[in-house]
C-alpha positions as CSV (number, residue, x, y, z in Angstrom):
1,X,-84.0,40.5,70.9
2,X,-86.1,40.7,67.8
3,X,-83.8,38.6,65.5
4,X,-81.8,35.5,66.3
5,X,-78.4,34.8,64.9
6,X,-79.8,31.8,62.9
7,X,-82.5,34.0,61.3
8,X,-79.9,36.5,60.1
9,X,-77.4,33.9,59.0
10,X,-80.2,32.2,57.0
11,X,-81.2,35.5,55.4
12,X,-77.5,36.3,54.6
13,X,-77.0,32.7,53.3
14,X,-74.0,32.3,55.7
15,X,-73.2,28.7,56.6
16,X,-69.9,29.2,58.4
17,X,-69.5,30.2,62.0
18,X,-66.5,32.5,61.6
19,X,-68.5,35.7,61.1
20,X,-70.9,35.0,64.0
21,X,-69.4,37.6,66.3
22,X,-69.6,40.2,63.5
23,X,-73.2,39.3,62.7
24,X,-74.1,39.4,66.4
25,X,-72.7,42.9,66.6
26,X,-74.7,44.0,63.5
27,X,-77.9,42.5,65.1
28,X,-77.3,44.5,68.3
29,X,-76.5,47.7,66.5
30,X,-79.5,47.3,64.1
31,X,-81.9,46.7,66.9
32,X,-80.5,49.7,68.8
33,X,-80.8,51.8,65.7
34,X,-84.5,50.7,65.3
35,X,-85.3,51.6,68.9
36,X,-83.6,55.0,68.6
37,X,-85.3,55.8,65.3
38,X,-88.8,54.8,66.3
39,X,-88.6,55.7,70.0
40,X,-90.3,52.4,70.8
41,X,-89.4,49.4,72.9
42,X,-89.8,45.9,71.6
43,X,-90.5,43.5,74.5
44,X,-90.3,39.8,73.8
45,X,-93.8,39.2,75.0
46,X,-97.0,41.2,74.7
47,X,-99.3,42.2,77.5
48,X,-101.0,38.8,77.5
49,X,-97.7,37.0,77.8
50,X,-97.6,35.8,74.2
51,X,-94.4,35.9,72.2
52,X,-94.4,39.2,70.3
53,X,-94.1,39.0,66.5
54,X,-92.4,41.8,64.8
55,X,-92.6,40.8,61.1
56,X,-92.2,44.3,59.6
57,X,-89.4,45.1,62.0
58,X,-87.6,41.9,61.1
59,X,-87.7,42.7,57.4
60,X,-86.2,46.2,58.1
61,X,-83.5,44.8,60.4
62,X,-82.6,42.1,57.9
63,X,-82.2,44.6,55.1
64,X,-80.1,46.9,57.3
65,X,-77.9,44.1,58.5
66,X,-77.5,42.6,55.0
67,X,-76.4,46.1,53.8
68,X,-73.9,46.5,56.5
69,X,-72.6,42.9,56.1
70,X,-72.1,43.3,52.3
71,X,-70.7,46.8,52.5
72,X,-68.2,46.6,55.4
73,X,-65.1,47.8,53.6
74,X,-63.7,51.2,54.2
75,X,-63.6,52.1,50.5
76,X,-66.9,52.3,48.5
77,X,-67.4,49.7,45.9
78,X,-69.2,52.1,43.6
79,X,-66.9,55.1,43.0
80,X,-69.7,57.1,41.6
81,X,-71.5,57.1,44.9
82,X,-68.5,58.7,46.7
83,X,-69.3,56.6,49.8
84,X,-73.1,57.5,49.8
85,X,-75.8,54.9,50.4
86,X,-77.4,53.9,47.1
87,X,-80.9,55.3,46.5
88,X,-82.5,51.9,46.1
89,X,-81.5,51.1,49.7
90,X,-82.5,54.3,51.2
91,X,-85.9,54.4,49.4
92,X,-87.0,51.0,50.5
93,X,-85.7,51.2,54.1
94,X,-86.9,54.8,54.6
95,X,-90.4,53.7,53.7
96,X,-90.3,50.8,56.1
97,X,-88.9,53.0,58.9
98,X,-91.6,55.6,58.4
99,X,-94.2,52.9,58.9
100,X,-92.5,51.5,62.0
101,X,-92.3,55.0,63.5
102,X,-96.1,55.4,63.5
């Protein structure tokens, strides 16, 4: 696991425990998405046995999870987007994902 529930809740500024199950599912889905998109595995330790640090991956995952958490309704908030993802989100995350794929 790249992210912990506490890391994500801190990033989302969520203090209550009632959304923990939802956030856990977002963490699992985001990490699976990252693995599928990059074709890489993310082991908890490196070849020397040290805890692996995935700082860029964590930024990407937090952005993705925050987007999913804030936009979980069936109807789009911004009618002009017709349900599409805003450009600001796709530009920033696409750039991060391209770096992670290399």
